PDB file of C-alpha atoms in Angstrom:
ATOM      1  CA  UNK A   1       8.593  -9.810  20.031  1.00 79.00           C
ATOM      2  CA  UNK A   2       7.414 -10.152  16.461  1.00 94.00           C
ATOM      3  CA  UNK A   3       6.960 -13.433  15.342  1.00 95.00           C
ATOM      4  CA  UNK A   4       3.182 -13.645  13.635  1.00 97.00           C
ATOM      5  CA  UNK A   5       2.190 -10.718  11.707  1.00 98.00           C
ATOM      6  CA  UNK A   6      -1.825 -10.920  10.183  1.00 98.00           C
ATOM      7  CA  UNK A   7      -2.248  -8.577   6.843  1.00 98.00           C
ATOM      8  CA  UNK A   8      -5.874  -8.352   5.811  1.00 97.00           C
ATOM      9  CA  UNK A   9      -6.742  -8.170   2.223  1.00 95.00           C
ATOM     10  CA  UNK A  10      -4.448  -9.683  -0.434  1.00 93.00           C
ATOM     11  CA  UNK A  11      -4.709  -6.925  -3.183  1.00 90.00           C
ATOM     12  CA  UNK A  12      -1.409  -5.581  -4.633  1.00 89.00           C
ATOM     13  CA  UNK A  13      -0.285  -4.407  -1.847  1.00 93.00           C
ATOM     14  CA  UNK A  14      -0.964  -7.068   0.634  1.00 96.00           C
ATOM     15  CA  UNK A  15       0.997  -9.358  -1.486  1.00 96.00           C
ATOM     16  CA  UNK A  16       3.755  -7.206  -1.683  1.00 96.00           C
ATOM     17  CA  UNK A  17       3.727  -6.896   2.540  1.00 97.00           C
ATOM     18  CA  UNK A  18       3.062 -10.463   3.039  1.00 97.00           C
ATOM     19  CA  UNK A  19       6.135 -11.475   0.731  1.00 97.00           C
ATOM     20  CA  UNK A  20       7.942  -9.210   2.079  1.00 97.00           C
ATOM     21  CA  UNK A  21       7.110 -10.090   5.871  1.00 97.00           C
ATOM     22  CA  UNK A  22       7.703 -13.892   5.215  1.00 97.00           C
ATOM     23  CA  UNK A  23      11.072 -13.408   3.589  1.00 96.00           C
ATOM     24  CA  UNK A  24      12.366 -11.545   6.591  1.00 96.00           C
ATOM     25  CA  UNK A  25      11.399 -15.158   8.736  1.00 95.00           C
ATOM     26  CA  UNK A  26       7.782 -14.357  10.243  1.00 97.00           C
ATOM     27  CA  UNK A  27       4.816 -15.733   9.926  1.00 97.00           C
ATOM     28  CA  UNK A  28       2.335 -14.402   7.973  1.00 98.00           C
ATOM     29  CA  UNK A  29      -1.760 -15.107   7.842  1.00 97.00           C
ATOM     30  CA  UNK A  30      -3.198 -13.790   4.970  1.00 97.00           C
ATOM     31  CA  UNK A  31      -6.530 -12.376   4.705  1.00 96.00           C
ATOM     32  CA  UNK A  32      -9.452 -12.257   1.931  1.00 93.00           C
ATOM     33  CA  UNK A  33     -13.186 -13.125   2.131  1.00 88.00           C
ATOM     34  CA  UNK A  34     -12.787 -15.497   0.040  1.00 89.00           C
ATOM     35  CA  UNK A  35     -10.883 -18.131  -1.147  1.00 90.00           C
ATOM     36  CA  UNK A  36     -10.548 -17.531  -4.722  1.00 92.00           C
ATOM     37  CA  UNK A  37      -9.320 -14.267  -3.779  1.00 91.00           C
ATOM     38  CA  UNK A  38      -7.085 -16.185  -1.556  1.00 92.00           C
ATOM     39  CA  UNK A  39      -5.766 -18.129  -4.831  1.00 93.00           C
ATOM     40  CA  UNK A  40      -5.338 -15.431  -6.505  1.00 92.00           C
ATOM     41  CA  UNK A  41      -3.280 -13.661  -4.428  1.00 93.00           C
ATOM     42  CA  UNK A  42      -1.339 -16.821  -3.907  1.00 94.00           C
ATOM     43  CA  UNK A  43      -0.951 -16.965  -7.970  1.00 92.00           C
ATOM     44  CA  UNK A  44       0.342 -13.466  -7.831  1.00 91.00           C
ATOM     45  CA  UNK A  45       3.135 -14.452  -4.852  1.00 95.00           C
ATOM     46  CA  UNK A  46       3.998 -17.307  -6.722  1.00 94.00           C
ATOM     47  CA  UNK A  47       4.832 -15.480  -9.953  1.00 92.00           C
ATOM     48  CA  UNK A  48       6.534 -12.730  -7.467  1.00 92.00           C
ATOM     49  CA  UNK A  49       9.020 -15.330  -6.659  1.00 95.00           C
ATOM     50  CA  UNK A  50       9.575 -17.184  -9.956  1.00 93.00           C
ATOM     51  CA  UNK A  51      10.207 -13.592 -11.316  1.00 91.00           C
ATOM     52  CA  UNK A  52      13.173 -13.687  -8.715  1.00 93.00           C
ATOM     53  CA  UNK A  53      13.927 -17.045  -9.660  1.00 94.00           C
ATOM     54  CA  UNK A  54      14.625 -16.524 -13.172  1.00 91.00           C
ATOM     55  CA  UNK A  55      16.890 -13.604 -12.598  1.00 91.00           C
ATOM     56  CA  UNK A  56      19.443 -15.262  -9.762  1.00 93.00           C
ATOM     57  CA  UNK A  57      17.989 -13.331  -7.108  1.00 91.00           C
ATOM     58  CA  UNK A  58      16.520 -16.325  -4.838  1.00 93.00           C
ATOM     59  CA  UNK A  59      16.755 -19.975  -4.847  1.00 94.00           C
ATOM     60  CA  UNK A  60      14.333 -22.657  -5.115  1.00 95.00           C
ATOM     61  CA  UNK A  61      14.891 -23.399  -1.880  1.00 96.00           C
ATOM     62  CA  UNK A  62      14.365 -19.922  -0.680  1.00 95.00           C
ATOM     63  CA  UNK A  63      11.078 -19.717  -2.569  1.00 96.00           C
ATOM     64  CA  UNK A  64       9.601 -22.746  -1.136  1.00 96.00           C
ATOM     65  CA  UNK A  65      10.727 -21.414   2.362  1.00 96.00           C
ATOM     66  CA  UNK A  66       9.346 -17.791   2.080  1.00 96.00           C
ATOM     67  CA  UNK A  67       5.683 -19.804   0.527  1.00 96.00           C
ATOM     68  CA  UNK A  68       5.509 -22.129   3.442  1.00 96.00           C
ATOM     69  CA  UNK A  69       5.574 -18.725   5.954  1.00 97.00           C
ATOM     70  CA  UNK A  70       2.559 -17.633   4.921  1.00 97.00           C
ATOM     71  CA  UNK A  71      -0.890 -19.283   5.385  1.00 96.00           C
ATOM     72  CA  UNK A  72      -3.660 -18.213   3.491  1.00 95.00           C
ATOM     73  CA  UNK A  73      -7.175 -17.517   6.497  1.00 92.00           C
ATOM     74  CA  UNK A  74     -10.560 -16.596   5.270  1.00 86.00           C
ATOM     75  CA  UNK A  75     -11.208 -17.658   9.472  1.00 86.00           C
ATOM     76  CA  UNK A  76     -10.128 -14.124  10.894  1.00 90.00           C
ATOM     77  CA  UNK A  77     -10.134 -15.451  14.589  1.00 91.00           C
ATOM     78  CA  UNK A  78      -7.178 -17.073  13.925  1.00 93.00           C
ATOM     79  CA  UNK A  79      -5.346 -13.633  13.626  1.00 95.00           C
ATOM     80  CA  UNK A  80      -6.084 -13.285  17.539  1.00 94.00           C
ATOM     81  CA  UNK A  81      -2.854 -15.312  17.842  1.00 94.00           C
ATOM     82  CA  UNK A  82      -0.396 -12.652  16.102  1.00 97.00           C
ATOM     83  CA  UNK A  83       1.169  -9.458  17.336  1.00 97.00           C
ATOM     84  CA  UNK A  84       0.579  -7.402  14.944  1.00 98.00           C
ATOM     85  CA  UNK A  85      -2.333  -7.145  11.817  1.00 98.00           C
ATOM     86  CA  UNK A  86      -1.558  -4.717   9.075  1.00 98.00           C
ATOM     87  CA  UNK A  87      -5.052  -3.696   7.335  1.00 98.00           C
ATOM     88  CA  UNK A  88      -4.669  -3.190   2.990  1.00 96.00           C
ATOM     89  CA  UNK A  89      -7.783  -3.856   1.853  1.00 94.00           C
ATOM     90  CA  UNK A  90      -9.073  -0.645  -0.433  1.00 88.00           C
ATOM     91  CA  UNK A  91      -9.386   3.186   0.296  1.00 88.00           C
ATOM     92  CA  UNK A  92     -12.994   2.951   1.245  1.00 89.00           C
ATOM     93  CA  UNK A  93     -13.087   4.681   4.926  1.00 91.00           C
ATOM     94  CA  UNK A  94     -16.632   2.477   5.239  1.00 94.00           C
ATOM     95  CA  UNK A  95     -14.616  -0.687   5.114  1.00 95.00           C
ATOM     96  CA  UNK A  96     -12.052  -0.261   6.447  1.00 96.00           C
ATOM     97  CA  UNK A  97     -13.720   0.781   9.587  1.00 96.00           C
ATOM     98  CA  UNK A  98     -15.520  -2.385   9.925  1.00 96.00           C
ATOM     99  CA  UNK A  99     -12.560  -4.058   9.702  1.00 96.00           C
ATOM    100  CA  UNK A 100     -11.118  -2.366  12.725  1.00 97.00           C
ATOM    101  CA  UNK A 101     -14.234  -3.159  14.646  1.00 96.00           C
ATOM    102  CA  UNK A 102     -14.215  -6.567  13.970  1.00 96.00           C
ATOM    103  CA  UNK A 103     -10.181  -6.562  15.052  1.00 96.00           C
ATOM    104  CA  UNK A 104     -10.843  -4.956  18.089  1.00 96.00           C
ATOM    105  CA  UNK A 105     -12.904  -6.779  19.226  1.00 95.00           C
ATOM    106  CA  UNK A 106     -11.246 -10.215  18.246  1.00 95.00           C
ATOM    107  CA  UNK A 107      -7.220  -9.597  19.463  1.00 95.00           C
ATOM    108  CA  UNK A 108      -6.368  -9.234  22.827  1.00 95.00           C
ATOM    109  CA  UNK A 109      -5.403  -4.929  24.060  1.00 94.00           C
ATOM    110  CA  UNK A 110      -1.943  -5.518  23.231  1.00 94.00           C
ATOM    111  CA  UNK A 111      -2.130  -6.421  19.701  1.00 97.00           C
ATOM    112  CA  UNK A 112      -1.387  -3.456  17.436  1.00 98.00           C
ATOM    113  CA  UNK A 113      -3.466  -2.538  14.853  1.00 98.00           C
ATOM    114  CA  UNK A 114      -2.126  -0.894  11.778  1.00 98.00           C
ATOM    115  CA  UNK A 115      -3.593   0.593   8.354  1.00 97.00           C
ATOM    116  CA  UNK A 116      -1.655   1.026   5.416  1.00 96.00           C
ATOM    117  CA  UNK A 117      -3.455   3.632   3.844  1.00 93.00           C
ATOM    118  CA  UNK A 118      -2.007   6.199   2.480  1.00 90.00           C
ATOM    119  CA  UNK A 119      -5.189   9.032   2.510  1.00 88.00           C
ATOM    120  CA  UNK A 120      -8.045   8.463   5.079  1.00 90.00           C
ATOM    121  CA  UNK A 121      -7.846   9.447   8.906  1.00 93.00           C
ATOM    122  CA  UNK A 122      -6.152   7.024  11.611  1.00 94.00           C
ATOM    123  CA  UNK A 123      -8.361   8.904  14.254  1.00 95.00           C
ATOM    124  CA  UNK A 124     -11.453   8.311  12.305  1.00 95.00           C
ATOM    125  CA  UNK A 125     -10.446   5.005  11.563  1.00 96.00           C
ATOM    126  CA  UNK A 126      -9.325   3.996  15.296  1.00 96.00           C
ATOM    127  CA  UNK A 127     -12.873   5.408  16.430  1.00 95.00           C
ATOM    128  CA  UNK A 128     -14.469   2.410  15.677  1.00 94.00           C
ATOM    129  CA  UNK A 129     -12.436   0.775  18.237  1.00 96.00           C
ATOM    130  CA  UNK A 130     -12.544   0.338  22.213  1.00 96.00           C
ATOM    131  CA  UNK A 131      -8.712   0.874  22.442  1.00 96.00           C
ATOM    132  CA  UNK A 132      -7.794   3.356  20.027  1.00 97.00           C
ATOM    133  CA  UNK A 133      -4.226   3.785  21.644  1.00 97.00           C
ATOM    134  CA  UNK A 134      -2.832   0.359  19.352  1.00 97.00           C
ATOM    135  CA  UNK A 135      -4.127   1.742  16.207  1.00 97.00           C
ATOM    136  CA  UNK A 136      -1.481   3.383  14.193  1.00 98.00           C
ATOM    137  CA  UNK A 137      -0.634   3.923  10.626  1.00 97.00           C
ATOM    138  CA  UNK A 138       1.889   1.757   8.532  1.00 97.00           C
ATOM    139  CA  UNK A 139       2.136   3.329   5.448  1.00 97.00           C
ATOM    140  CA  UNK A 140       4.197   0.847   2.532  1.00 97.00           C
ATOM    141  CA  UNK A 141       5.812   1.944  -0.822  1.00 93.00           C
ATOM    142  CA  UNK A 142       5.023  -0.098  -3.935  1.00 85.00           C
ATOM    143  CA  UNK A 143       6.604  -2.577  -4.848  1.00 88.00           C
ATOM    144  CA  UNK A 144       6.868  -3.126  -1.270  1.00 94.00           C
ATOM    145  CA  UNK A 145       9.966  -5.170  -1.093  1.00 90.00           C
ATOM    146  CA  UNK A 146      12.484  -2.252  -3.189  1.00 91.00           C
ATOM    147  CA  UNK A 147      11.566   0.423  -1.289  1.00 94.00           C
ATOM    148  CA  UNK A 148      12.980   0.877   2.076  1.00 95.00           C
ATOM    149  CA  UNK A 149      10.899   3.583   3.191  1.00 97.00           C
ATOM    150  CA  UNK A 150       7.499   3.223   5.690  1.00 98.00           C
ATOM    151  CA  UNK A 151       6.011   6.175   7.330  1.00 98.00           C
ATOM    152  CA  UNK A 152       4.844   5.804  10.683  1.00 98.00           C
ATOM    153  CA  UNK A 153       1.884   7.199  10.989  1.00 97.00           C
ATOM    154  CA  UNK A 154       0.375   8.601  14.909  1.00 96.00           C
ATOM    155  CA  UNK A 155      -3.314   9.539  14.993  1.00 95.00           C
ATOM    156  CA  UNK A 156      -4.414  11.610  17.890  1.00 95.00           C
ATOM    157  CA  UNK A 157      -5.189   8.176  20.390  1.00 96.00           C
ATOM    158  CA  UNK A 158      -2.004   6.342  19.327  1.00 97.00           C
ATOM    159  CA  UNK A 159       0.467   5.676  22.368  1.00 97.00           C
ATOM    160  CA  UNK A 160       3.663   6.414  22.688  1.00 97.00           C
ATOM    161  CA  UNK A 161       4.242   2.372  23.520  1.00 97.00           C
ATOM    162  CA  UNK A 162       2.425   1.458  20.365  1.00 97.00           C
ATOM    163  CA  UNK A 163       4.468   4.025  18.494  1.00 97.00           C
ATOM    164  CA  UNK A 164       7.616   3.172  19.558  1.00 97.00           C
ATOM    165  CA  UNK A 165       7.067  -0.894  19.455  1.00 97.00           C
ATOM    166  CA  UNK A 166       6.040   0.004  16.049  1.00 98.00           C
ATOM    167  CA  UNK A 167       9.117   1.782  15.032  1.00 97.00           C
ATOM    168  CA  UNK A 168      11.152  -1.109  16.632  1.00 97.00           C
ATOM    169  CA  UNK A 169       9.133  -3.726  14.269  1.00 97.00           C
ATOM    170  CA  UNK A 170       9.787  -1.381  11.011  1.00 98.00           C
ATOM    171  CA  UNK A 171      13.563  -0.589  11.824  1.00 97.00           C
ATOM    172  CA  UNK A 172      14.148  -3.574  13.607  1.00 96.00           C
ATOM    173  CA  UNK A 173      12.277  -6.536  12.423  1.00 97.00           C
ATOM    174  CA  UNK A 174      11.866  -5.701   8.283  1.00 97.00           C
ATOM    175  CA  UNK A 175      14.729  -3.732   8.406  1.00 97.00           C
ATOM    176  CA  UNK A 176      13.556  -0.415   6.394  1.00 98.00           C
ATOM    177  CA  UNK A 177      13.494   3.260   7.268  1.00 97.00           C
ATOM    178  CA  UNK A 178      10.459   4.309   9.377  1.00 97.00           C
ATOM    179  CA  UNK A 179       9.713   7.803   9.310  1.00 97.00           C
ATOM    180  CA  UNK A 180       7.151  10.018  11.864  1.00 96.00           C
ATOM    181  CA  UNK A 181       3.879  11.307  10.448  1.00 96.00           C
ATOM    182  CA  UNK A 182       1.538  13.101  12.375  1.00 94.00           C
ATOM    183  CA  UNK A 183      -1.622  12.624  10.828  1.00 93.00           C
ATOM    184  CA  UNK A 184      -2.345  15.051   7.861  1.00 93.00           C
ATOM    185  CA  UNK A 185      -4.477  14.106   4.570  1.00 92.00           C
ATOM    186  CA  UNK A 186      -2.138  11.758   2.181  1.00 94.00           C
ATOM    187  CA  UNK A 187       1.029  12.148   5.065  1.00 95.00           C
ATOM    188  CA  UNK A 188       3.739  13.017   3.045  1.00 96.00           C
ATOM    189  CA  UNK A 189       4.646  10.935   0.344  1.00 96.00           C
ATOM    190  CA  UNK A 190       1.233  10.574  -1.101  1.00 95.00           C
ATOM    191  CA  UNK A 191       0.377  14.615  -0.712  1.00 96.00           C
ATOM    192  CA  UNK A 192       3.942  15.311  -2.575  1.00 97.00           C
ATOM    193  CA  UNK A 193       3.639  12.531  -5.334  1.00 97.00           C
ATOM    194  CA  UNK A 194      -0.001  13.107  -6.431  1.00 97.00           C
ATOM    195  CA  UNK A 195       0.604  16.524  -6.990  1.00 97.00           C
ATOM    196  CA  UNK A 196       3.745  15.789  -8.889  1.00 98.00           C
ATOM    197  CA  UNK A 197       1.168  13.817 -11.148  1.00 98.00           C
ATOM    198  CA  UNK A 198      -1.598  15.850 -11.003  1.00 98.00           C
ATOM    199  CA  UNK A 199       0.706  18.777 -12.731  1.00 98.00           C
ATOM    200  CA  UNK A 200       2.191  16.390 -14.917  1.00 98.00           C
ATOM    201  CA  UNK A 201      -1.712  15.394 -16.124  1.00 98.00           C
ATOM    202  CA  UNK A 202      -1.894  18.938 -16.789  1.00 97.00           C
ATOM    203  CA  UNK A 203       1.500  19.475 -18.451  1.00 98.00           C
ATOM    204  CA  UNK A 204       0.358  16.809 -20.688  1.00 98.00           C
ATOM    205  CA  UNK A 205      -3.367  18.252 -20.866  1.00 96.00           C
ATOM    206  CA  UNK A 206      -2.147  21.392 -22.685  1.00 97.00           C
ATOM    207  CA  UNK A 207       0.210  19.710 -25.027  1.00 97.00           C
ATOM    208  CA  UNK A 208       3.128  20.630 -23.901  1.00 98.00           C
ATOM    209  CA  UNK A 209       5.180  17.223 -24.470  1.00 98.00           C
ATOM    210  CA  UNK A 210       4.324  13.635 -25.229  1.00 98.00           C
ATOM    211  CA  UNK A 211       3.369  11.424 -22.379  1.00 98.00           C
ATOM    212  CA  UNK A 212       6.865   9.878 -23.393  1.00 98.00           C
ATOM    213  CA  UNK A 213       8.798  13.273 -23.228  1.00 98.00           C
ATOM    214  CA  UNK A 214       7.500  14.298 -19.799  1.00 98.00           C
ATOM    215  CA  UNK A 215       8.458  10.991 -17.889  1.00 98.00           C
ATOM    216  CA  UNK A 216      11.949  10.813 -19.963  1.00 98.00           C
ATOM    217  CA  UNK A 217      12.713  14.449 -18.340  1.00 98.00           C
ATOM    218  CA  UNK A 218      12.046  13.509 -15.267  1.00 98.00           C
ATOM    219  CA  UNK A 219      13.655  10.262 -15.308  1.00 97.00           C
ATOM    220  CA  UNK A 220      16.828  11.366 -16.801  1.00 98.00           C
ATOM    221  CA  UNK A 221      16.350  15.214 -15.282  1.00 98.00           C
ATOM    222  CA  UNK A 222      15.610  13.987 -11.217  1.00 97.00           C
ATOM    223  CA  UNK A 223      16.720  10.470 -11.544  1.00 97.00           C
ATOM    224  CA  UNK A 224      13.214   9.069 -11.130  1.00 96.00           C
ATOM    225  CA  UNK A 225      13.182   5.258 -11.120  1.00 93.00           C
ATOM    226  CA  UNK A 226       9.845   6.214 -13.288  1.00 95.00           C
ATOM    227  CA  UNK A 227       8.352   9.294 -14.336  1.00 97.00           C
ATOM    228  CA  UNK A 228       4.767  10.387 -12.846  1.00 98.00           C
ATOM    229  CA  UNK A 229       2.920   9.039 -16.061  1.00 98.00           C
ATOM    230  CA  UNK A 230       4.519   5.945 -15.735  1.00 97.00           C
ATOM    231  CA  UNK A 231       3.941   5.798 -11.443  1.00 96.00           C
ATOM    232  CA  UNK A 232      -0.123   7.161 -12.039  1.00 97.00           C
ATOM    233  CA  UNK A 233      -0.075   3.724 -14.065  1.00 97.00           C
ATOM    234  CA  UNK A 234       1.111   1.729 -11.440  1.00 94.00           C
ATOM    235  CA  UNK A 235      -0.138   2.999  -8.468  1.00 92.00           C
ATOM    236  CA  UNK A 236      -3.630   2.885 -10.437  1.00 94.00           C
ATOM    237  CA  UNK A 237      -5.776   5.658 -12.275  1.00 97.00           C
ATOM    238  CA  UNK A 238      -8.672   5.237  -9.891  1.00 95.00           C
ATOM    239  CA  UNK A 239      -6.397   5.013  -6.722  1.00 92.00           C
ATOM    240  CA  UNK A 240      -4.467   8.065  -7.553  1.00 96.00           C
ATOM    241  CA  UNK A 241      -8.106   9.642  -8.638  1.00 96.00           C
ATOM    242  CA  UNK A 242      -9.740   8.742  -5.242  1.00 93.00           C
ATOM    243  CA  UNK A 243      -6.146  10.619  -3.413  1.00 93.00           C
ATOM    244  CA  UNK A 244      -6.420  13.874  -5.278  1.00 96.00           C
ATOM    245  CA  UNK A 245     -10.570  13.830  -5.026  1.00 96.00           C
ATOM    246  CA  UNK A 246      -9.817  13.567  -1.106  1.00 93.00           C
ATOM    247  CA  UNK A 247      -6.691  15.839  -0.270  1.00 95.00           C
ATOM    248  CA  UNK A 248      -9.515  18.399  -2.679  1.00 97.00           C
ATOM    249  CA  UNK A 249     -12.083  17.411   0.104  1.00 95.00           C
ATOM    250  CA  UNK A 250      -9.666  17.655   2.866  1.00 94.00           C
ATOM    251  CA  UNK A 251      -7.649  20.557   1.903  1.00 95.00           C
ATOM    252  CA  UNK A 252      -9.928  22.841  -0.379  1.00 96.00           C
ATOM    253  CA  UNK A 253      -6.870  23.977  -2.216  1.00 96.00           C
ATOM    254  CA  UNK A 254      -7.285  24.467  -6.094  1.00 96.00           C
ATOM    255  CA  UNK A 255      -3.754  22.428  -6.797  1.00 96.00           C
ATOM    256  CA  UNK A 256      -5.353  19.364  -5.459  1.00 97.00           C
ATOM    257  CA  UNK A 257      -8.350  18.920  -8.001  1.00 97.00           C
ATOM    258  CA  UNK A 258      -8.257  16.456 -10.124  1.00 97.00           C
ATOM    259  CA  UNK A 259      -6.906  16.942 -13.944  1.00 97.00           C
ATOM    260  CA  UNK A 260      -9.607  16.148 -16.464  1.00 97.00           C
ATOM    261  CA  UNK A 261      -7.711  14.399 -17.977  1.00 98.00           C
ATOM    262  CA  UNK A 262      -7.170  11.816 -15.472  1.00 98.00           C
ATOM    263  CA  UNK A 263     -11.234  11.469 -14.874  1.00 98.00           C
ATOM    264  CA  UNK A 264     -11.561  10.796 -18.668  1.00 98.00           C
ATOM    265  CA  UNK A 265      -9.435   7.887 -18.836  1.00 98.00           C
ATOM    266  CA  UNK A 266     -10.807   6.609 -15.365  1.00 98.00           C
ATOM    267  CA  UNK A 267     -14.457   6.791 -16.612  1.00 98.00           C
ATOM    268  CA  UNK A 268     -12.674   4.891 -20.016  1.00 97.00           C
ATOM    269  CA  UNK A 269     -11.615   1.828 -17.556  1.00 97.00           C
ATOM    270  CA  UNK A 270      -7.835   2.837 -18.745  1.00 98.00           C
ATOM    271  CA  UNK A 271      -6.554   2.247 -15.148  1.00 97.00           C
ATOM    272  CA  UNK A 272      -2.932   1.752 -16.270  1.00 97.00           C
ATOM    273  CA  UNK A 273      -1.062  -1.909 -15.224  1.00 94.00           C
ATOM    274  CA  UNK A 274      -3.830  -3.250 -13.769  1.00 91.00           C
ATOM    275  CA  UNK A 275      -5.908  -3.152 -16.887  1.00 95.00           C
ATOM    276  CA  UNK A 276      -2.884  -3.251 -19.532  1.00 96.00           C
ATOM    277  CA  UNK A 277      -3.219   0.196 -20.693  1.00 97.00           C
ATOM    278  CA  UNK A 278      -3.144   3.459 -19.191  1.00 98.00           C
ATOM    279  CA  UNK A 279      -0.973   6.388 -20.198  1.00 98.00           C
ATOM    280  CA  UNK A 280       1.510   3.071 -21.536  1.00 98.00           C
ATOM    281  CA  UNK A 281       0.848  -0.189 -22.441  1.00 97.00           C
ATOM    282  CA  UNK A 282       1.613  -3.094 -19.992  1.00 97.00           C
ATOM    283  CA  UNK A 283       1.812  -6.979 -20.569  1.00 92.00           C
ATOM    284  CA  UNK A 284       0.272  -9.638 -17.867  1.00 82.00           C
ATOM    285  CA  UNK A 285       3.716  -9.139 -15.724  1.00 78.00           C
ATOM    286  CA  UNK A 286       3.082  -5.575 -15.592  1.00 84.00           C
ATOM    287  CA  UNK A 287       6.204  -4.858 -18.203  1.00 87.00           C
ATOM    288  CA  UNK A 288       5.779  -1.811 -20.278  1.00 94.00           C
ATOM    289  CA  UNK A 289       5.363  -3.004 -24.113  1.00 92.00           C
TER     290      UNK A 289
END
């Protein structure tokens, strides 16, 4: 059923899906507004693969194979012609509903629509649509192609058909775990994750341990692939910022605001990988130095 899959905007994220997607043998148009963007993004694959490359995991061959699956569209008409378009452009609710009014009314009823955010409203966004029954949330782990988790998640319009064709593309087609969310500010894995950071912010505010300490005990304590310092700084300071600052909004709850701490080095431009510096230091791969 799933053969051409659209993803619009080709930040971190969007990579990550679009690799991902093309590797598992579909077809994959990828979306900026421009095509430097476009370039970029293509760059950032590129160096994905060779990364791979280097360390036995693909071939040249398969490189060159999972590259050719994916075209690079600043033309958005053309993603009339896929089955599914998964939206990963940034947290802005503003946005990302104009995106969904410009897919609705370009792809034919049948074509599910899907967000991968991991905060705002699928109801809100799906609003802006005329058939707010295909819109449904497809929530991605970074780095997209290690973790085999998505959650599913239903706002109060989504189907049962687009639900379960959806589940049948995540379990199915990619081949990773798809679990049920009904729609709640940050679903699950973003609620329970910034507010492992947010404490460890404050655990670090008040001196406690080193930055270094805290992620070591949890690494070593939980068997964390990283420890929350280490995931605020790849996940982004201002992302993870912008989370907390809405599950606050959403939720009113005290353990949601925002530590200080974490404003401080947002307003500093210390955004963690994607500047080089953050809570760690980070080379042009992303490697901690």
């Amino acid at each position: 059923m799933f053969k051409k899959i659209g993803v619009v905007g080709a930040g971190t994220m969007g990579q990550g899906i679009a690799e991902m997607l093309s590797k598992k043998g579909l077809e994959v148009y990828l979306v900026e507004r421009t095509e430097e963007k476009l370039e970029q993004s293509w760059n950032s694959i590129e160096i994905s693969l060779d990364k791979q490359l280097e360390k036995w995991a693909i071939t040249e061959a398969e490189k060159k194979l999972t590259l050719s699956k994916i075209e690079k569209i600043t033309n958005v008409h053309k993603l009339s012609e896929c089955e599914m378009i998964i939206e990963t452009i940034t947290e802005n609710l503003r946005d990302k509903k104009k995106v969904f009014e410009m897919l609705d009314e370009i792809c034919s009823p049948d074509v599910i629509l899907a967000s991968n955010t991991s905060t705002l409203s699928l109801t809100e966004l799906a609003s802006k649509t005329k058939h707010p029954e295909r819109v449904i949330g497809l929530h991605f782990l970074h780095p997209v192609a290690e973790i085999d988790l998505v959650e599913i998640i239903r706002g109060l319009r989504t189907s049962e058909e687009t639900f379960l064709n959806t589940l049948n593309f995540v379990q199915d087609t990619i081949e990773k775990k798809g679990i049920m969310v009904y729609e709640s500010p940050g679903f699950v894995t973003s609620r329970l994750i910034c507010l492992l950071i947010n404490e460890a912010l404050h655990t670090l505010e008040e001196g406690v341990a080193s930055a270094e300490d805290i992620d070591t005990a949890m690494r070593l304590g939980y068997d964390f692939r990283y420890g929350p310092l280490e995931m605020c700084d790849r996940f982004g300071l201002d992302a993870v910022l912008a989370a907390l600052d809405r599950l606050f909004r959403e939720f009113g709850d005290l353990k949601y605001r925002p530590s200080y701490l974490l404003k401080k080095m947002v307003r500093a431009g210390n955004l963690g990988v994607k500047t080089g510096e953050g809570f760690f230091r980070y080379d042009v791969d992303g490697d901690r130095i």
